[in-house]
Amino acid sequence: MRRTLLGAAVVAVAAAGLPALAHADSAGTAGAAWVGSCVSPDESSRACGAWRLRLRSGKQVTVADAAATSVDAAGRATDETGAFAVSADGRWIVYERGSDHRLAVRRAAGGRVTLLPKSLTRLGTDVLTVRLSPSGDRVLLEYDDTDAKEPGKIVTVATGKIVELSAGDDLEGFSADGDEVLAQRYNNDNTTTLLAVGLDGSRFAQVPPQVVINAAARALAADGRTVAVLAGERPRLRLYDLSTDRLAAAVDVPLPKGSEVYHIQWSGADRLTVKTQSGGDDKPTVVRVLTVDTATGAVKPVETFTFTARQHAWMTAGE
């Protein structure tokens, strides 16, 4: 989730084709979500009002039962933004229900709500980060526990089955097929281990080169071992194999000048979806969604979102 003082509404959405979705089937999918901003008594900013979705049809949808803010373990209201995420395909959302602060999953366009097990929020929701798998069938939960005692969890939406991950690992997100999770672990010798952990307990783990660890963004492919990284002021794409510790040669990626890469995800066997942002502070935030050919570095625009100055938090599909 992007936490910012910008944009209570998306004032412009420009689309240049949606390669991962058939055009006729994309109308009910969401490209972005946001919640408005209010000023607290101490003059700090907090989320308020309803969460909203911008569908790729151009329609705006209000998620009326989603909580703008979270609660602590005792059920007391906090100023932390409520849990919310949109799947990479834009079809599904997960959110914190306002009435009882349980986690709920439904289609972005509306429909039946599936509640996740109540035990997932027993520590409160102010310490919780949620992410959806690319197709929305699983939810990844990470707890901001300074004592590193509460393990992250993967929940299968249809069954409620919970798989616990190792406590203390920092979770980065699902693989392209949702069968693995990319994580990192800080070691006592000041090195960092990068891990791909499967739902079946399988894993690949390496202490990778610094270019991988220091990358602006990383993403795990559907094979569960190939990690794409974008690094450098003039972004270069490299593929790293967690099973062999092999780092491929760099490929130049001609991204828009003045923009910052903040998120990448695999959207095909040889294609990444890359998100950049520019502006901010007193200017609108412009988010560009692009695809990148992993072999050639060729870039194609997909969508552009412009967020204006009345929003506390926003995200695009897949973050």
CSV table of C-alpha atoms in Angstrom, one decimal:
chain,number,residue,atom,x,y,z
A,1,MET,CA,0.0,0.0,0.0
A,2,ARG,CA,1.3,3.4,-0.9
A,3,ARG,CA,0.8,5.7,2.1
A,4,THR,CA,0.8,9.4,1.0
A,5,LEU,CA,-1.0,12.7,1.5
A,6,LEU,CA,-1.9,12.7,-2.2
A,7,GLY,CA,-5.1,12.2,-4.1
A,8,ALA,CA,-8.5,11.4,-2.6
A,9,ALA,CA,-9.6,10.6,-6.2
A,10,VAL,CA,-8.1,9.4,-9.4
A,11,VAL,CA,-8.6,12.4,-11.6
A,12,ALA,CA,-7.4,10.7,-14.8
A,13,VAL,CA,-6.9,7.1,-16.0
A,14,ALA,CA,-5.4,6.6,-19.4
A,15,ALA,CA,-5.3,3.0,-20.8
A,16,ALA,CA,-3.1,1.8,-23.6
A,17,GLY,CA,-4.2,-1.8,-23.8
A,18,LEU,CA,-4.4,-4.4,-21.1
A,19,PRO,CA,-2.1,-7.3,-22.3
A,20,ALA,CA,-3.0,-9.6,-19.4
A,21,LEU,CA,-6.8,-9.3,-19.9
A,22,ALA,CA,-9.1,-9.7,-22.8
A,23,HIS,CA,-10.7,-6.3,-23.5
A,24,ALA,CA,-14.3,-7.6,-23.2
A,25,ASP,CA,-13.5,-9.3,-20.0
A,26,SER,CA,-11.8,-6.4,-18.2
A,27,ALA,CA,-14.7,-4.1,-17.4
A,28,GLY,CA,-15.3,-5.6,-14.0
A,29,THR,CA,-11.6,-5.5,-13.0
A,30,ALA,CA,-10.1,-2.8,-10.8
A,31,GLY,CA,-7.0,-0.9,-11.7
A,32,ALA,CA,-6.6,1.2,-8.6
A,33,ALA,CA,-8.0,1.7,-5.1
A,34,TRP,CA,-7.8,4.7,-2.7
A,35,VAL,CA,-9.1,6.1,0.6
A,36,GLY,CA,-9.5,9.7,1.5
A,37,SER,CA,-7.6,11.8,4.1
A,38,CYS,CA,-8.7,13.7,7.2
A,39,VAL,CA,-6.8,15.6,9.8
A,40,SER,CA,-6.7,14.2,13.4
A,41,PRO,CA,-6.8,16.4,16.5
A,42,ASP,CA,-3.0,16.3,16.7
A,43,GLU,CA,-3.0,17.7,13.1
A,44,SER,CA,-1.6,14.4,11.7
A,45,SER,CA,-3.2,12.8,8.6
A,46,ARG,CA,-5.3,9.7,8.8
A,47,ALA,CA,-7.5,7.7,6.4
A,48,CYS,CA,-11.2,8.5,6.4
A,49,GLY,CA,-14.3,7.9,4.4
A,50,ALA,CA,-14.9,5.0,2.0
A,51,TRP,CA,-12.5,2.9,0.1
A,52,ARG,CA,-13.1,3.3,-3.6
A,53,LEU,CA,-12.1,1.3,-6.7
A,54,ARG,CA,-11.5,2.6,-10.2
A,55,LEU,CA,-12.7,-0.2,-12.6
A,56,ARG,CA,-11.1,-0.5,-16.0
A,57,SER,CA,-14.4,0.3,-17.5
A,58,GLY,CA,-14.0,3.8,-16.1
A,59,LYS,CA,-16.6,3.2,-13.4
A,60,GLN,CA,-15.9,4.2,-9.8
A,61,VAL,CA,-17.1,1.7,-7.1
A,62,THR,CA,-17.4,2.3,-3.4
A,63,VAL,CA,-16.5,-0.5,-1.0
A,64,ALA,CA,-19.1,0.6,1.6
A,65,ASP,CA,-18.3,-2.1,4.2
A,66,ALA,CA,-14.5,-1.6,4.2
A,67,ALA,CA,-12.8,0.0,7.2
A,68,ALA,CA,-10.8,3.2,6.6
A,69,THR,CA,-8.8,2.7,9.8
A,70,SER,CA,-7.7,-0.3,11.8
A,71,VAL,CA,-8.0,-1.5,15.4
A,72,ASP,CA,-5.4,-2.8,18.0
A,73,ALA,CA,-5.4,-6.1,19.8
A,74,ALA,CA,-7.9,-4.8,22.3
A,75,GLY,CA,-10.3,-3.6,19.6
A,76,ARG,CA,-9.6,0.1,20.1
A,77,ALA,CA,-9.6,2.3,17.1
A,78,THR,CA,-6.2,3.5,15.7
A,79,ASP,CA,-5.2,6.0,13.1
A,80,GLU,CA,-3.5,3.2,11.0
A,81,THR,CA,-5.0,2.7,7.6
A,82,GLY,CA,-7.3,-0.3,7.3
A,83,ALA,CA,-6.1,-3.4,5.5
A,84,PHE,CA,-6.8,-3.5,1.7
A,85,ALA,CA,-5.4,-5.0,-1.4
A,86,VAL,CA,-6.3,-5.7,-5.1
A,87,SER,CA,-5.2,-8.8,-6.9
A,88,ALA,CA,-2.9,-8.4,-9.9
A,89,ASP,CA,-5.6,-9.4,-12.4
A,90,GLY,CA,-7.9,-6.8,-10.8
A,91,ARG,CA,-10.8,-9.2,-10.2
A,92,TRP,CA,-10.6,-9.6,-6.4
A,93,ILE,CA,-10.1,-7.4,-3.3
A,94,VAL,CA,-9.4,-8.2,0.3
A,95,TYR,CA,-10.3,-5.7,2.9
A,96,GLU,CA,-10.9,-5.2,6.6
A,97,ARG,CA,-14.7,-5.2,7.3
A,98,GLY,CA,-15.8,-2.1,9.2
A,99,SER,CA,-18.4,-3.7,11.4
A,100,ASP,CA,-16.1,-6.2,13.1
A,101,HIS,CA,-12.6,-5.7,11.5
A,102,ARG,CA,-12.5,-9.3,10.1
A,103,LEU,CA,-10.8,-9.8,6.7
A,104,ALA,CA,-13.2,-10.2,3.8
A,105,VAL,CA,-12.6,-11.2,0.1
A,106,ARG,CA,-14.9,-10.5,-2.8
A,107,ARG,CA,-14.9,-9.7,-6.5
A,108,ALA,CA,-13.9,-6.1,-7.3
A,109,ALA,CA,-17.2,-5.6,-9.2
A,110,GLY,CA,-19.2,-6.8,-6.2
A,111,GLY,CA,-20.9,-10.0,-5.1
A,112,ARG,CA,-20.7,-12.5,-2.3
A,113,VAL,CA,-18.3,-11.9,0.5
A,114,THR,CA,-16.0,-14.6,1.9
A,115,LEU,CA,-14.9,-14.0,5.5
A,116,LEU,CA,-11.4,-15.3,6.5
A,117,PRO,CA,-10.9,-17.0,9.8
A,118,LYS,CA,-11.3,-14.7,12.8
A,119,SER,CA,-8.1,-15.9,14.3
A,120,LEU,CA,-6.1,-14.0,11.7
A,121,THR,CA,-6.9,-10.6,13.3
A,122,ARG,CA,-6.5,-11.6,17.0
A,123,LEU,CA,-3.5,-9.3,17.3
A,124,GLY,CA,-5.4,-6.4,15.9
A,125,THR,CA,-5.3,-5.1,12.3
A,126,ASP,CA,-3.0,-2.1,12.9
A,127,VAL,CA,0.0,-4.5,12.7
A,128,LEU,CA,-1.3,-6.3,9.6
A,129,THR,CA,-0.3,-6.1,6.0
A,130,VAL,CA,-2.3,-8.1,3.4
A,131,ARG,CA,-1.5,-9.1,-0.2
A,132,LEU,CA,-3.6,-11.1,-2.7
A,133,SER,CA,-2.2,-13.7,-5.0
A,134,PRO,CA,-2.3,-12.7,-8.7
A,135,SER,CA,-5.6,-14.5,-9.3
A,136,GLY,CA,-7.0,-13.6,-5.9
A,137,ASP,CA,-7.4,-17.2,-4.6
A,138,ARG,CA,-4.9,-16.8,-1.7
A,139,VAL,CA,-4.1,-14.1,0.9
A,140,LEU,CA,-0.7,-13.4,2.3
A,141,LEU,CA,-0.6,-11.8,5.8
A,142,GLU,CA,2.4,-10.2,7.5
A,143,TYR,CA,2.4,-9.0,11.1
A,144,ASP,CA,4.5,-6.0,12.1
A,145,ASP,CA,5.8,-7.6,15.3
A,146,THR,CA,9.0,-6.1,16.6
A,147,ASP,CA,9.7,-9.2,18.6
A,148,ALA,CA,9.3,-11.3,15.4
A,149,LYS,CA,7.1,-13.9,17.2
A,150,GLU,CA,4.1,-14.0,14.9
A,151,PRO,CA,4.7,-15.9,11.7
A,152,GLY,CA,3.3,-14.7,8.4
A,153,LYS,CA,0.5,-16.7,7.0
A,154,ILE,CA,-0.9,-17.8,3.6
A,155,VAL,CA,-4.7,-18.4,3.6
A,156,THR,CA,-6.6,-20.2,0.8
A,157,VAL,CA,-9.8,-18.2,0.4
A,158,ALA,CA,-12.0,-21.1,-0.8
A,159,THR,CA,-11.2,-23.4,2.2
A,160,GLY,CA,-9.8,-21.2,4.9
A,161,LYS,CA,-6.7,-23.4,5.1
A,162,ILE,CA,-3.8,-21.6,6.8
A,163,VAL,CA,-0.1,-22.2,6.0
A,164,GLU,CA,2.3,-20.6,8.5
A,165,LEU,CA,5.7,-19.2,7.3
A,166,SER,CA,8.9,-18.8,9.3
A,167,ALA,CA,8.6,-16.1,12.0
A,168,GLY,CA,11.1,-13.2,11.4
A,169,ASP,CA,11.1,-13.4,7.6
A,170,ASP,CA,10.2,-10.3,5.7
A,171,LEU,CA,7.6,-11.2,3.1
A,172,GLU,CA,7.7,-9.5,-0.3
A,173,GLY,CA,4.8,-11.1,-2.1
A,174,PHE,CA,3.5,-14.0,-4.1
A,175,SER,CA,5.1,-15.6,-7.1
A,176,ALA,CA,3.4,-15.2,-10.5
A,177,ASP,CA,1.2,-18.3,-10.0
A,178,GLY,CA,0.6,-17.8,-6.3
A,179,ASP,CA,2.2,-21.1,-5.3
A,180,GLU,CA,5.2,-19.5,-3.6
A,181,VAL,CA,6.2,-16.5,-1.6
A,182,LEU,CA,9.3,-14.4,-1.9
A,183,ALA,CA,10.9,-13.5,1.4
A,184,GLN,CA,14.2,-12.2,2.9
A,185,ARG,CA,15.9,-13.0,6.2
A,186,TYR,CA,18.5,-10.8,7.9
A,187,ASN,CA,21.4,-12.9,9.3
A,188,ASN,CA,23.7,-12.3,12.3
A,189,ASP,CA,26.7,-11.9,10.0
A,190,ASN,CA,25.1,-8.8,8.3
A,191,THR,CA,24.2,-10.8,5.2
A,192,THR,CA,20.7,-11.2,3.8
A,193,THR,CA,19.2,-14.5,2.6
A,194,LEU,CA,16.6,-14.4,-0.1
A,195,LEU,CA,14.0,-17.2,0.0
A,196,ALA,CA,11.3,-18.7,-2.2
A,197,VAL,CA,9.0,-20.7,0.0
A,198,GLY,CA,6.3,-23.0,-1.5
A,199,LEU,CA,3.0,-23.8,0.0
A,200,ASP,CA,4.1,-27.4,0.0
A,201,GLY,CA,7.1,-26.6,2.2
A,202,SER,CA,9.6,-26.6,-0.6
A,203,ARG,CA,12.1,-23.8,-0.7
A,204,PHE,CA,15.1,-22.2,-2.4
A,205,ALA,CA,17.4,-20.0,-0.4
A,206,GLN,CA,20.6,-18.1,-1.2
A,207,VAL,CA,22.7,-15.2,0.0
A,208,PRO,CA,22.6,-13.4,-3.3
A,209,PRO,CA,24.8,-10.7,-4.8
A,210,GLN,CA,24.4,-7.2,-3.5
A,211,VAL,CA,22.8,-6.0,-6.8
A,212,VAL,CA,19.9,-8.4,-6.0
A,213,ILE,CA,19.5,-7.4,-2.4
A,214,ASN,CA,19.8,-3.6,-3.1
A,215,ALA,CA,17.4,-3.7,-6.1
A,216,ALA,CA,14.6,-1.1,-6.2
A,217,ALA,CA,12.1,-3.9,-6.8
A,218,ARG,CA,12.1,-7.7,-7.0
A,219,ALA,CA,9.5,-10.3,-8.2
A,220,LEU,CA,9.4,-14.1,-8.2
A,221,ALA,CA,8.4,-16.0,-11.4
A,222,ALA,CA,5.9,-18.8,-11.6
A,223,ASP,CA,8.8,-21.4,-11.6
A,224,GLY,CA,9.4,-20.5,-8.0
A,225,ARG,CA,13.1,-19.8,-8.4
A,226,THR,CA,13.7,-17.0,-10.9
A,227,VAL,CA,13.8,-13.5,-9.4
A,228,ALA,CA,13.6,-10.4,-11.6
A,229,VAL,CA,15.3,-7.4,-10.2
A,230,LEU,CA,15.4,-3.8,-11.4
A,231,ALA,CA,18.4,-1.8,-10.1
A,232,GLY,CA,20.3,1.4,-10.7
A,233,GLU,CA,19.6,5.0,-11.4
A,234,ARG,CA,19.3,4.1,-15.1
A,235,PRO,CA,17.3,0.9,-14.5
A,236,ARG,CA,18.8,-2.4,-15.6
A,237,LEU,CA,16.9,-5.7,-15.4
A,238,ARG,CA,18.6,-8.8,-14.3
A,239,LEU,CA,17.3,-12.3,-13.6
A,240,TYR,CA,18.6,-14.3,-10.7
A,241,ASP,CA,18.2,-18.0,-10.2
A,242,LEU,CA,17.7,-19.0,-6.5
A,243,SER,CA,18.3,-22.6,-7.2
A,244,THR,CA,21.8,-22.1,-8.8
A,245,ASP,CA,22.9,-18.7,-7.5
A,246,ARG,CA,23.3,-17.6,-11.1
A,247,LEU,CA,22.9,-14.0,-12.1
A,248,ALA,CA,22.1,-13.3,-15.7
A,249,ALA,CA,23.5,-10.4,-17.7
A,250,ALA,CA,21.9,-7.0,-17.3
A,251,VAL,CA,19.4,-5.7,-19.8
A,252,ASP,CA,18.8,-1.9,-20.2
A,253,VAL,CA,15.2,-0.8,-19.6
A,254,PRO,CA,14.3,2.7,-21.0
A,255,LEU,CA,11.8,3.8,-18.4
A,256,PRO,CA,10.3,7.4,-18.3
A,257,LYS,CA,12.8,10.0,-17.1
A,258,GLY,CA,12.1,11.5,-13.6
A,259,SER,CA,10.1,8.4,-12.5
A,260,GLU,CA,10.9,6.0,-9.7
A,261,VAL,CA,10.3,2.2,-9.9
A,262,TYR,CA,8.5,1.1,-6.9
A,263,HIS,CA,6.9,-2.3,-7.8
A,264,ILE,CA,7.3,-5.1,-10.4
A,265,GLN,CA,5.5,-8.3,-11.0
A,266,TRP,CA,5.6,-11.1,-13.5
A,267,SER,CA,2.7,-11.0,-16.0
A,268,GLY,CA,3.9,-13.6,-18.5
A,269,ALA,CA,6.7,-16.1,-19.1
A,270,ASP,CA,8.9,-13.4,-20.5
A,271,ARG,CA,7.1,-10.3,-19.4
A,272,LEU,CA,7.1,-8.1,-16.3
A,273,THR,CA,4.6,-5.4,-15.3
A,274,VAL,CA,6.6,-2.5,-13.9
A,275,LYS,CA,5.1,0.4,-12.0
A,276,THR,CA,6.8,3.8,-11.7
A,277,GLN,CA,5.8,7.0,-9.9
A,278,SER,CA,6.6,10.6,-10.2
A,279,GLY,CA,5.5,13.9,-8.7
A,280,GLY,CA,4.3,13.9,-5.1
A,281,ASP,CA,4.6,16.5,-2.3
A,282,ASP,CA,2.7,19.5,-3.7
A,283,LYS,CA,2.2,17.9,-7.1
A,284,PRO,CA,-0.1,15.2,-8.3
A,285,THR,CA,1.3,11.7,-8.2
A,286,VAL,CA,1.5,10.0,-11.6
A,287,VAL,CA,1.7,6.2,-11.7
A,288,ARG,CA,2.7,4.6,-14.9
A,289,VAL,CA,2.0,0.9,-15.5
A,290,LEU,CA,4.3,-0.6,-18.2
A,291,THR,CA,5.2,-4.0,-19.5
A,292,VAL,CA,8.8,-5.0,-20.0
A,293,ASP,CA,10.2,-7.8,-22.2
A,294,THR,CA,12.7,-9.6,-20.0
A,295,ALA,CA,14.8,-10.6,-23.0
A,296,THR,CA,15.1,-7.3,-24.8
A,297,GLY,CA,14.0,-4.7,-22.2
A,298,ALA,CA,11.4,-3.3,-24.6
A,299,VAL,CA,8.8,-1.2,-22.8
A,300,LYS,CA,5.1,-0.8,-23.6
A,301,PRO,CA,2.7,1.5,-21.7
A,302,VAL,CA,-0.4,-0.1,-20.2
A,303,GLU,CA,-2.2,2.3,-17.9
A,304,THR,CA,-1.5,5.7,-16.3
A,305,PHE,CA,-3.1,6.8,-13.0
A,306,THR,CA,-3.0,10.4,-11.7
A,307,PHE,CA,-3.8,10.9,-8.0
A,308,THR,CA,-4.7,14.3,-6.6
A,309,ALA,CA,-4.3,16.0,-3.3
A,310,ARG,CA,-6.9,14.7,-0.9
A,311,GLN,CA,-6.0,11.1,-0.3
A,312,HIS,CA,-4.3,9.3,2.5
A,313,ALA,CA,-3.5,6.0,0.8
A,314,TRP,CA,-3.7,4.5,-2.7
A,315,MET,CA,-2.6,1.4,-4.5
A,316,THR,CA,-2.8,-0.2,-8.0
A,317,ALA,CA,-3.7,-3.8,-8.8
A,318,GLY,CA,-1.2,-6.3,-7.6
A,319,GLU,CA,0.6,-4.3,-4.9
